[in-house]
PDB file of C-alpha atoms and ligand atoms in Angstrom:
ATOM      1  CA  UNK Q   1       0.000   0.000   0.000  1.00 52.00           C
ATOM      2  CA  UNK Q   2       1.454   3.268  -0.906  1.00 54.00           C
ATOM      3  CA  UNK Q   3      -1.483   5.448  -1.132  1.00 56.00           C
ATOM      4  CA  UNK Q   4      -2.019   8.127   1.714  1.00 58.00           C
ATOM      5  CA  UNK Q   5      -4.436   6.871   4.533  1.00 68.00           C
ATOM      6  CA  UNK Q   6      -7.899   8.334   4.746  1.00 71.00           C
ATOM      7  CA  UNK Q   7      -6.830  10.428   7.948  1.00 74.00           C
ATOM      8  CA  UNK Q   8      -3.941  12.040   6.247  1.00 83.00           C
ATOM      9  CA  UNK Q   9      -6.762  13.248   3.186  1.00 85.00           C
ATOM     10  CA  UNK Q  10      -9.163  14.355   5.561  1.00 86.00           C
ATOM     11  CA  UNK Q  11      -6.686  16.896   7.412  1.00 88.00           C
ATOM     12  CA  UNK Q  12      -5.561  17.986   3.668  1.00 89.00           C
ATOM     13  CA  UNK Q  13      -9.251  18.771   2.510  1.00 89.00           C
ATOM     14  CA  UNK Q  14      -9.638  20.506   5.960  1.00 90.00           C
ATOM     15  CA  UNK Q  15      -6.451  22.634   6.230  1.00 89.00           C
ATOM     16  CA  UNK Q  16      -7.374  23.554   2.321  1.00 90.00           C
ATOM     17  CA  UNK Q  17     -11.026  24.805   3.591  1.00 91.00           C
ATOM     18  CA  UNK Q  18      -9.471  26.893   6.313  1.00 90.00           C
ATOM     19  CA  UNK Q  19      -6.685  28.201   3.988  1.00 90.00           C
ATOM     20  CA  UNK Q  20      -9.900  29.583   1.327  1.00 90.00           C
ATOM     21  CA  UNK Q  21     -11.810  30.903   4.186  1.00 89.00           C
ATOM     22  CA  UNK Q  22      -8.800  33.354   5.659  1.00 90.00           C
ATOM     23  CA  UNK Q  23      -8.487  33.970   1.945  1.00 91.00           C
ATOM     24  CA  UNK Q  24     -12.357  35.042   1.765  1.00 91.00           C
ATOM     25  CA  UNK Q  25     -12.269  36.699   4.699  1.00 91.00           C
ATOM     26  CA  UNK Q  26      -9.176  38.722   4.251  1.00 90.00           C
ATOM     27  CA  UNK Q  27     -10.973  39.979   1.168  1.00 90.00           C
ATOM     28  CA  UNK Q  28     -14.111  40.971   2.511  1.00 89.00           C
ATOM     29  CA  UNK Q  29     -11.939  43.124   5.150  1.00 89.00           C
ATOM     30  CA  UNK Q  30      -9.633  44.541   1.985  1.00 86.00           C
ATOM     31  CA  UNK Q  31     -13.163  45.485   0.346  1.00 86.00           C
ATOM     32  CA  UNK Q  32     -14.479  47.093   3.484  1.00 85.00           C
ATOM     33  CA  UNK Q  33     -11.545  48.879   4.253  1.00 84.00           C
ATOM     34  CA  UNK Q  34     -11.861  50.612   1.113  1.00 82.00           C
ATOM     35  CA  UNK Q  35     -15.011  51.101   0.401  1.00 82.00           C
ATOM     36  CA  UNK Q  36     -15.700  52.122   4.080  1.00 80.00           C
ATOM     37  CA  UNK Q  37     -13.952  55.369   3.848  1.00 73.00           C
ATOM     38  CA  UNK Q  38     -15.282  55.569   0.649  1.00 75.00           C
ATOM     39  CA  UNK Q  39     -18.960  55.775   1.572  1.00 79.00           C
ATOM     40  CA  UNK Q  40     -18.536  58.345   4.926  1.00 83.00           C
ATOM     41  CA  UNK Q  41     -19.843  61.861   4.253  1.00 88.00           C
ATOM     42  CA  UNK Q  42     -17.665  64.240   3.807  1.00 91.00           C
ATOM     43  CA  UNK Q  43     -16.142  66.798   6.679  1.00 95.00           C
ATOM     44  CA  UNK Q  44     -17.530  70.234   6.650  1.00 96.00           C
ATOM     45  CA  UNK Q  45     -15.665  72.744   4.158  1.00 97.00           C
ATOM     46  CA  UNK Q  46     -12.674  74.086   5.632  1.00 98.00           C
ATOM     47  CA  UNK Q  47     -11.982  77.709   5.699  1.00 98.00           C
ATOM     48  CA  UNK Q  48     -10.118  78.081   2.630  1.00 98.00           C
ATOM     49  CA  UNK Q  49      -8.291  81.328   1.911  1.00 98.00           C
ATOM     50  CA  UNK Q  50      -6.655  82.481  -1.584  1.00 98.00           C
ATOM     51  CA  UNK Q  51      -3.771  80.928  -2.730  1.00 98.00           C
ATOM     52  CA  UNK Q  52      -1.859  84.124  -3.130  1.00 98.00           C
ATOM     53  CA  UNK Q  53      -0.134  86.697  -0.713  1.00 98.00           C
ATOM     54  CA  UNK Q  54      -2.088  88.086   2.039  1.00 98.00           C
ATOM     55  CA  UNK Q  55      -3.760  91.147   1.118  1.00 97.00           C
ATOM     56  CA  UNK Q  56      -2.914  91.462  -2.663  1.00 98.00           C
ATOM     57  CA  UNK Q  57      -5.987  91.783  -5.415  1.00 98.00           C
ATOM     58  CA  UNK Q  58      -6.120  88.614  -7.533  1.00 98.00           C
ATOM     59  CA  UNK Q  59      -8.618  88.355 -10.366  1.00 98.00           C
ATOM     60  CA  UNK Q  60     -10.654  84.824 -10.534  1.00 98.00           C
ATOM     61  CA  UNK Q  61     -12.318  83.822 -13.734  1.00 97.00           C
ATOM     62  CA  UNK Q  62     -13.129  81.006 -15.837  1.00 96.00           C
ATOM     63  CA  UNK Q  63     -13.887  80.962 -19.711  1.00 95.00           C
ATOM     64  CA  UNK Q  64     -15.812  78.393 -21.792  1.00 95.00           C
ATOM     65  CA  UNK Q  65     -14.244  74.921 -22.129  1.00 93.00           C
ATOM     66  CA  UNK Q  66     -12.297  75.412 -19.078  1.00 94.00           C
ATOM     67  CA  UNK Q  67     -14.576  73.099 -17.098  1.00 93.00           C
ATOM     68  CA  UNK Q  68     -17.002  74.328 -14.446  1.00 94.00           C
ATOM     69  CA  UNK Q  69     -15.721  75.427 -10.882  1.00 97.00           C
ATOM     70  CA  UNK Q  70     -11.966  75.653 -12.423  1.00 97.00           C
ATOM     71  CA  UNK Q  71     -10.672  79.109 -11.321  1.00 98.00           C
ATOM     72  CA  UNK Q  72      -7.747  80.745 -13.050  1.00 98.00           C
ATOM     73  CA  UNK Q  73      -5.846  83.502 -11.129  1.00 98.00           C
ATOM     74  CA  UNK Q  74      -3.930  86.376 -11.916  1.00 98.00           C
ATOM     75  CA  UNK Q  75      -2.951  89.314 -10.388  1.00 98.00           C
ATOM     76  CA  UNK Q  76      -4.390  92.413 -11.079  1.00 97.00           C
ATOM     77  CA  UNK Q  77      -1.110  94.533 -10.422  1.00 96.00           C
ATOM     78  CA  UNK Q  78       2.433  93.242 -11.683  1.00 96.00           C
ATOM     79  CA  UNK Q  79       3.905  90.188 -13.161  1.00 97.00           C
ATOM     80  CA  UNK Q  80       2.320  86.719 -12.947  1.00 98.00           C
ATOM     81  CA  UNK Q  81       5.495  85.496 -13.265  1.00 98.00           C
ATOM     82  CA  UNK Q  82       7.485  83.766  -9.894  1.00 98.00           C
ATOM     83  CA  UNK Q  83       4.650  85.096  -7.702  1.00 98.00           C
ATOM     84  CA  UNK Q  84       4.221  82.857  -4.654  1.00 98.00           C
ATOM     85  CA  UNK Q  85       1.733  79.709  -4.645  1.00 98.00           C
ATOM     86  CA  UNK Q  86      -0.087  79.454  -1.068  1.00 98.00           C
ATOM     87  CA  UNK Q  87      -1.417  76.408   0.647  1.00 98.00           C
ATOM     88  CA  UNK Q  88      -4.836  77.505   0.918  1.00 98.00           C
ATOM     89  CA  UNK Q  89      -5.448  75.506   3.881  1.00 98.00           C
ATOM     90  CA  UNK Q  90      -3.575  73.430   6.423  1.00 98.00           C
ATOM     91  CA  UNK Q  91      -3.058  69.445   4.888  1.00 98.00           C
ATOM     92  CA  UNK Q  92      -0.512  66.582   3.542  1.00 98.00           C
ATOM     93  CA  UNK Q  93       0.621  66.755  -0.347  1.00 98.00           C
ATOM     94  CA  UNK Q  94      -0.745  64.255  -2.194  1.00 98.00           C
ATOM     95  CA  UNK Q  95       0.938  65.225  -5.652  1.00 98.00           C
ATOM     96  CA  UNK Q  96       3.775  67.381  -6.377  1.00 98.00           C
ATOM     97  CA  UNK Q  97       5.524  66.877  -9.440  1.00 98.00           C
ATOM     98  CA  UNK Q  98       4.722  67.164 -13.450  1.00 98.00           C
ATOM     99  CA  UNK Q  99       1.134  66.442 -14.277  1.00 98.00           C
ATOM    100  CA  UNK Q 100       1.090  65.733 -18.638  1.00 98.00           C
ATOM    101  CA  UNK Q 101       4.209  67.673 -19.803  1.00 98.00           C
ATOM    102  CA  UNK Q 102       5.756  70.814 -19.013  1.00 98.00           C
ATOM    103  CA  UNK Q 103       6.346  72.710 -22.836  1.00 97.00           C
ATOM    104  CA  UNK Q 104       8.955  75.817 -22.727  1.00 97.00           C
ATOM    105  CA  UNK Q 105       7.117  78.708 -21.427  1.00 97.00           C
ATOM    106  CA  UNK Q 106       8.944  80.751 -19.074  1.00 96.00           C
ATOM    107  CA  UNK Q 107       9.641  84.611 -18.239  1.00 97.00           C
ATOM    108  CA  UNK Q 108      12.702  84.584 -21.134  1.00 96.00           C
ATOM    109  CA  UNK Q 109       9.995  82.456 -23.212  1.00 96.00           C
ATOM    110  CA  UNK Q 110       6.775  83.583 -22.859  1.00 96.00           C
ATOM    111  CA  UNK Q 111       5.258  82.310 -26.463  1.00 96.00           C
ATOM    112  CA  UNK Q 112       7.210  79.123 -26.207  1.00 97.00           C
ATOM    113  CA  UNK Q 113       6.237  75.820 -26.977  1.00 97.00           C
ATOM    114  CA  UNK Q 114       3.053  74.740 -25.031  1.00 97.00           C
ATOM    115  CA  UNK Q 115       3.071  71.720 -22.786  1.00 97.00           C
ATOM    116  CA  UNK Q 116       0.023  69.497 -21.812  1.00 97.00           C
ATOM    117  CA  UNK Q 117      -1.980  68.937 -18.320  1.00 97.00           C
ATOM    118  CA  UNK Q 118      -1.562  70.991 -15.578  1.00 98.00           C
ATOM    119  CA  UNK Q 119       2.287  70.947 -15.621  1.00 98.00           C
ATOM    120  CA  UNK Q 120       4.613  71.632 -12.155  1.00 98.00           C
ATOM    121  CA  UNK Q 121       1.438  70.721  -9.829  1.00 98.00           C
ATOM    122  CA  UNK Q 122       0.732  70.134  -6.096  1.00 98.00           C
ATOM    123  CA  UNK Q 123      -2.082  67.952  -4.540  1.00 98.00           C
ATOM    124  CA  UNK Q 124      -2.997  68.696  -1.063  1.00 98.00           C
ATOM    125  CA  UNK Q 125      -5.315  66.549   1.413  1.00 98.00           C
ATOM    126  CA  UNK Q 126      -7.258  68.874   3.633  1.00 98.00           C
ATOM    127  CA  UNK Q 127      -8.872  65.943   5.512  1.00 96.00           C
ATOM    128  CA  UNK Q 128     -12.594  65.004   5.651  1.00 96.00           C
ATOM    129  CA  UNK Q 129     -11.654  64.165   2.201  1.00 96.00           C
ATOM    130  CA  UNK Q 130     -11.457  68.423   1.412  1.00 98.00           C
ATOM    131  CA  UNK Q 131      -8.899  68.676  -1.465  1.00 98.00           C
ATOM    132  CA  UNK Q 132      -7.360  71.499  -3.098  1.00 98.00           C
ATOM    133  CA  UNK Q 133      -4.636  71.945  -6.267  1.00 98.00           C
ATOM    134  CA  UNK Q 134      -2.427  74.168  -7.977  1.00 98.00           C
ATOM    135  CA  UNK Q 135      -1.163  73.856 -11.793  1.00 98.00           C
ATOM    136  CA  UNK Q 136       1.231  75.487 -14.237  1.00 98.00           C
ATOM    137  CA  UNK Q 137       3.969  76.280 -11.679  1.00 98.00           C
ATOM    138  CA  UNK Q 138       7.205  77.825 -12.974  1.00 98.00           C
ATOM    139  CA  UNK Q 139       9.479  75.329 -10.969  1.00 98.00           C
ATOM    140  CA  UNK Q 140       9.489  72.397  -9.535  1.00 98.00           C
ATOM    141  CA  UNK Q 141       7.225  72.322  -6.260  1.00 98.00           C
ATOM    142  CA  UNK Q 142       8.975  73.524  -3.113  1.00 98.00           C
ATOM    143  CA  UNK Q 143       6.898  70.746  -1.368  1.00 98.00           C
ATOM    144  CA  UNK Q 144       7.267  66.822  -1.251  1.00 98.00           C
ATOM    145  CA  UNK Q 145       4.678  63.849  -1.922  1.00 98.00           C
ATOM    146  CA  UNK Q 146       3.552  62.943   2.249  1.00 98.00           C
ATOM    147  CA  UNK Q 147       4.813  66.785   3.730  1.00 98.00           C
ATOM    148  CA  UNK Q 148       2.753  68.339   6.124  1.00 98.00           C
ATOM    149  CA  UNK Q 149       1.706  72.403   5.371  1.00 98.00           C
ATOM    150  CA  UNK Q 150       0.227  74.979   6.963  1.00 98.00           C
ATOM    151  CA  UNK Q 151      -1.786  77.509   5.353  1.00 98.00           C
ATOM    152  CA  UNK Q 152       0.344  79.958   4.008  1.00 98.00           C
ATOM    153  CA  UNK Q 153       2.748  77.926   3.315  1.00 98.00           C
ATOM    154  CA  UNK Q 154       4.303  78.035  -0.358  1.00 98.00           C
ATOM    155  CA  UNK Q 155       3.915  75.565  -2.741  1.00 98.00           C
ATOM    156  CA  UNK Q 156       6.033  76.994  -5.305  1.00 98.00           C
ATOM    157  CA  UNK Q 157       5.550  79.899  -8.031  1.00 98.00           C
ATOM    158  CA  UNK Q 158       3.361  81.264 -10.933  1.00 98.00           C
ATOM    159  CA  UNK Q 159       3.969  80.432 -13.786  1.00 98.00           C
ATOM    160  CA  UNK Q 160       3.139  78.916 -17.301  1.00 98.00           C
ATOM    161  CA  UNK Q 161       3.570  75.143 -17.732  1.00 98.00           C
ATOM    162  CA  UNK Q 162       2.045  72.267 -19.064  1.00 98.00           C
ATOM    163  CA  UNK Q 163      -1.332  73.568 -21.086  1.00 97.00           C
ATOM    164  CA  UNK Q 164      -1.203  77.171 -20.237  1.00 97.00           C
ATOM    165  CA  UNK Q 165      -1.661  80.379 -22.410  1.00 95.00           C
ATOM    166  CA  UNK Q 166      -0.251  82.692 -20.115  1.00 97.00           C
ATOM    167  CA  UNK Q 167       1.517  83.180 -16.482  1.00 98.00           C
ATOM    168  CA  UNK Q 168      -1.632  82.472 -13.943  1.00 98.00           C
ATOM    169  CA  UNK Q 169      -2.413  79.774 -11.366  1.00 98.00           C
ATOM    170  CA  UNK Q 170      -5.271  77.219 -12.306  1.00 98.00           C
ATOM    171  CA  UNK Q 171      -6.740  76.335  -8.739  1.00 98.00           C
ATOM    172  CA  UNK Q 172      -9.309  73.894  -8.002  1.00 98.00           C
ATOM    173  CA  UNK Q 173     -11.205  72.801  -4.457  1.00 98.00           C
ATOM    174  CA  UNK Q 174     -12.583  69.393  -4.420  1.00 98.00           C
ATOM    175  CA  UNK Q 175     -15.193  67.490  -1.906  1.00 97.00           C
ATOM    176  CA  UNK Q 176     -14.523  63.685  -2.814  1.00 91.00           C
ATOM    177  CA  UNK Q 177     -14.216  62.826  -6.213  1.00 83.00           C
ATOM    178  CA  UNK Q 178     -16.401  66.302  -7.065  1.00 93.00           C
ATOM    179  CA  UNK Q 179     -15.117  69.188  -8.178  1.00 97.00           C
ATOM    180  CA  UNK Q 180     -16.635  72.369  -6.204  1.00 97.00           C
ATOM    181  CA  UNK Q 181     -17.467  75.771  -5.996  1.00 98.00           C
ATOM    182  CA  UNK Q 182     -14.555  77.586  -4.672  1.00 98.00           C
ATOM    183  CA  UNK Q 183     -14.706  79.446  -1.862  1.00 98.00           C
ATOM    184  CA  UNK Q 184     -12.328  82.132   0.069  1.00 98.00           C
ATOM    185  CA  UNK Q 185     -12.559  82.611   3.479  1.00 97.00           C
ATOM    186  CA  UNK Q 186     -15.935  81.735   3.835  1.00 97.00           C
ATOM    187  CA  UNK Q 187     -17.675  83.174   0.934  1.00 98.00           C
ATOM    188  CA  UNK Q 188     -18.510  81.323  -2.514  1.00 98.00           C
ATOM    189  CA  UNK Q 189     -16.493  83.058  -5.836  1.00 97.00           C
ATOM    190  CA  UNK Q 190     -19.632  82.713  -8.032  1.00 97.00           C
ATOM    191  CA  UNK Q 191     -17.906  80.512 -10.256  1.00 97.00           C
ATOM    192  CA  UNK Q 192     -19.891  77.454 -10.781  1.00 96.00           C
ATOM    193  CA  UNK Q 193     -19.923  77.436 -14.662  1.00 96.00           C
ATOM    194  CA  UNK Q 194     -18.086  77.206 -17.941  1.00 95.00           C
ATOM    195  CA  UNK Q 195     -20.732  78.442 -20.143  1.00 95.00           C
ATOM    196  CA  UNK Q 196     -19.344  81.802 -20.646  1.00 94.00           C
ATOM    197  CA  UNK Q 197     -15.992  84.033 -19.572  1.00 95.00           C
ATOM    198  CA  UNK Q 198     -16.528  85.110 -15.980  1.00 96.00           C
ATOM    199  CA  UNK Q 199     -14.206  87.166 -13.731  1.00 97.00           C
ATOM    200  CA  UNK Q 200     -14.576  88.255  -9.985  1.00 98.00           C
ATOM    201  CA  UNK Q 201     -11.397  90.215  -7.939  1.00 98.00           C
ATOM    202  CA  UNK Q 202     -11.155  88.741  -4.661  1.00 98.00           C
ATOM    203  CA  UNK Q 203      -8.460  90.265  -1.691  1.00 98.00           C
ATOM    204  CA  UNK Q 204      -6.138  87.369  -0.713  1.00 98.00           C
ATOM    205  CA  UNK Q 205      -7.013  86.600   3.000  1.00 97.00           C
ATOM    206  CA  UNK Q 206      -4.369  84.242   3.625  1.00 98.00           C
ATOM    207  CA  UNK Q 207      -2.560  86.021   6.375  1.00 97.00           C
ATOM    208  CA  UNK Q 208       0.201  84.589   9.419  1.00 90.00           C
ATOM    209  CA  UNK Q 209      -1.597  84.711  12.557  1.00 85.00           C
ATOM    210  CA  UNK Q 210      -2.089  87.781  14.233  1.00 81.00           C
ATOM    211  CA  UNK Q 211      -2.530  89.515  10.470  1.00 78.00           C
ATOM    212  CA  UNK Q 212      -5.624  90.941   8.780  1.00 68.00           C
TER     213      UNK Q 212
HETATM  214 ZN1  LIG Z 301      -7.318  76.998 -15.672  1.00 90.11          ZN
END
């Protein structure tokens, strides 16, 4: 006799049954732990300020085929150009790095070859799954991929890459997987729309503590 004893199969079929039940269950717990998060409301909005210098005029608009909620910025005094990129808001960076491709526009190059995307770009994580980012930077990001920030803190600088006509900041707020409204220390911007060119001037907010 050289065949196994009945015993010996037994234990086999039963260690195998075990074996596909951790399997099953370690899935179901992969699933949940994913989907979980997923499904939870989101926090309430935090109070986002402008990602610009404190108290400088920036001018917000949109145009058509820009998609709705995007907000370019640009300053309505001086250069675009090298003009520091705020957090808006306290989080972790999520992205920082070279979102499509980043063409050859720059101050000595202003009408040079266009890139695609959104360029030198920064991802932040606000929490209560609040997101906010920040395209066509000059350089690359002053920030890393997992860095903490505080608001105020800069990101990098204005400027032109990746799909970009001119020197401005392309700035979006996200709840989830949704783009949003934007809003600036607690009021809306009024851009919710792509249908036609809209512009607003906002006053940058985003002060150190004890400013105004
Ligand atoms: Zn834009």
């Amino acid at each position: 006799m050289t065949t196994g004893s009945p015993t010996t199969a037994r234990s086999r079929r039963r260690a195998l049954r075990v074996l596909v039940g951790v399997v099953a269950a370690a899935a179901v717990l992969g699933v949940a732990l994913v989907v979980v998060p997923m499904l939870r409301p989101a926090g309430p909005r935090p109070l986002f300020q402008l990602p610009v210098t404190c108290g400088e005029t920036w001018q917000l608009g949109t145009y058509p085929g820009h998609d709705d909620y995007d907000v370019d910025l640009f300053p309505i005094e001086g250069e675009a150009w090298g003009r520091p990129v705020l957090a808006s808001y306290a989080g972790t960076v999520t992205e920082a790095g070279i979102n499509g491709s980043l063409g050859g526009r720059n101050p000595e190059n202003p009408e040079g070859p266009r890139g695609r995307g959104g360029g030198y770009w920064v991802k932040i994580d606000h929490g209560g799954k609040w997101e906010t980012q920040y395209l066509h930077m000059l350089e690359p990001p002053l920030v890393k991929v997992g860095q903490q920030v505080a608001q105020g803190d800069q990101l990098g600088l204005v400027g032109s890459t990746g799909n970009s006509g001119a020197p401005h900041l392309h700035y979006e707020q996200r709840r989830g997987w949704e783009k949003v409204e934007t809003h600036f220390d607690g009021e809306p911007s009024g851009i919710t729309t792509d249908e036609r060119e809209y512009t607003v001037q906002r006053t940058s907010g985003n002060c150190p503590p004890g400013v105004s």
